[in-house]
Tab-separated table of C-alpha atoms in Angstrom:
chain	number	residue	atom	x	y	z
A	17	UNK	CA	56.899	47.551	125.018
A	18	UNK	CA	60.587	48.206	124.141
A	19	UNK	CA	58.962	51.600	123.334
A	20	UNK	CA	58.051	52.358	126.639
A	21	UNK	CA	61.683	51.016	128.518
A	22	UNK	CA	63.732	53.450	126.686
A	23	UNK	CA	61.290	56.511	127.072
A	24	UNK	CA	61.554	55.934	130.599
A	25	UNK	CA	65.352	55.794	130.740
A	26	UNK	CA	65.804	58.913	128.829
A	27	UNK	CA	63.591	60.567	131.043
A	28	UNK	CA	65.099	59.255	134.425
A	29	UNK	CA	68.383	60.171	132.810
A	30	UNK	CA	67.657	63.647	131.887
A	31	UNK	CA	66.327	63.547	135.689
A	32	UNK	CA	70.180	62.794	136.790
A	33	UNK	CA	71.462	65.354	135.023
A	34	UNK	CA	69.180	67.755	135.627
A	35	UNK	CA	69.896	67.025	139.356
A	36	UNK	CA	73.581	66.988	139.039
A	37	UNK	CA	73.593	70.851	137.195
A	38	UNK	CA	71.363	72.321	139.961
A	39	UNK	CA	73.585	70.818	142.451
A	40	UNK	CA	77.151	72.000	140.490
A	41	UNK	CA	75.028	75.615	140.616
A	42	UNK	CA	74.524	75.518	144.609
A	43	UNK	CA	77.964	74.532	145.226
A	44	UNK	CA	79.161	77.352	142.836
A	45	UNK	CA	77.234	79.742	145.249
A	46	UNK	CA	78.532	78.509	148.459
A	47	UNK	CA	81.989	78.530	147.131
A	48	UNK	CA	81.716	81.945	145.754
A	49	UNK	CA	79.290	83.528	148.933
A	50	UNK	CA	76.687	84.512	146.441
A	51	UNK	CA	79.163	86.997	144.313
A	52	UNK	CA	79.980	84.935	141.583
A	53	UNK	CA	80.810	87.787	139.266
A	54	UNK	CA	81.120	90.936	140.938
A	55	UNK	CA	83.913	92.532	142.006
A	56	UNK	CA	85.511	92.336	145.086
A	57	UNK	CA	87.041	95.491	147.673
A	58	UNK	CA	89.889	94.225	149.421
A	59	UNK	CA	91.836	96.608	151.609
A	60	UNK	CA	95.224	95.480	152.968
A	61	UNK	CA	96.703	97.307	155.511
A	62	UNK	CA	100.630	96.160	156.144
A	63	UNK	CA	102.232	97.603	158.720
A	64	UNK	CA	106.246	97.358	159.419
A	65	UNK	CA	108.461	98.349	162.149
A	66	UNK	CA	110.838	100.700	161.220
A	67	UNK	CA	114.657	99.257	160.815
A	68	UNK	CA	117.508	100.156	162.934
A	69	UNK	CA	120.704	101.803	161.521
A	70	UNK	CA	124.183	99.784	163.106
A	71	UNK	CA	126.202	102.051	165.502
A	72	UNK	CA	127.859	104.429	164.206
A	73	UNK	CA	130.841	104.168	166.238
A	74	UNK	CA	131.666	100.554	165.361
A	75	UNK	CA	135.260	99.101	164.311
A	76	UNK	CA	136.146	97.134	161.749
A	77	UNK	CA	137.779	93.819	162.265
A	78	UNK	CA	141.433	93.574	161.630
A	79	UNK	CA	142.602	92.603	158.411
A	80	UNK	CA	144.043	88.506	158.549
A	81	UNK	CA	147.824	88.285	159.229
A	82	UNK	CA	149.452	86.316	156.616
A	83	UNK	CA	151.025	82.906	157.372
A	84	UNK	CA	154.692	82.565	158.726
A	85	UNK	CA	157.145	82.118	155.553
A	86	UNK	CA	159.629	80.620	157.462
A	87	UNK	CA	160.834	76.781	156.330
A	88	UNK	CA	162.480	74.493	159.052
């Protein structure tokens, strides 16, 4: 009889795992849309504004005045 208990356990085991692969294998799939080792065409298409240049006619900012010497 003892036989017969672990026979079945092995077998309702290797049922679990057999279960548990097929399902890792369909979620691979969906994951992957079917293409799990081909390659892949990606075309990326950036486009930028061009920049603008500062006026040309601009000033520069006055140099700092240094700070009164004078003591009281």
């Amino acid at each position: 009889m003892a036989d017969q208990t672990s026979e079945r356990s092995s077998s309702g085991l290797a049922f679990v795992v057999g279960g548990l692969v097929v399902a890792v294998i369909v979620l691979a799939v969906a994951i992957f849309g079917g293409d799990l080792f081909g390659k892949r065409d990606i075309d990326v298409d950036v486009h930028v504004p061009p920049t603008q240049s500062a006026p040309s006619n601009s000033t520069a900012p006055a140099p700092p005045t240094p700070p009164n010497s004078t003591q009281q």
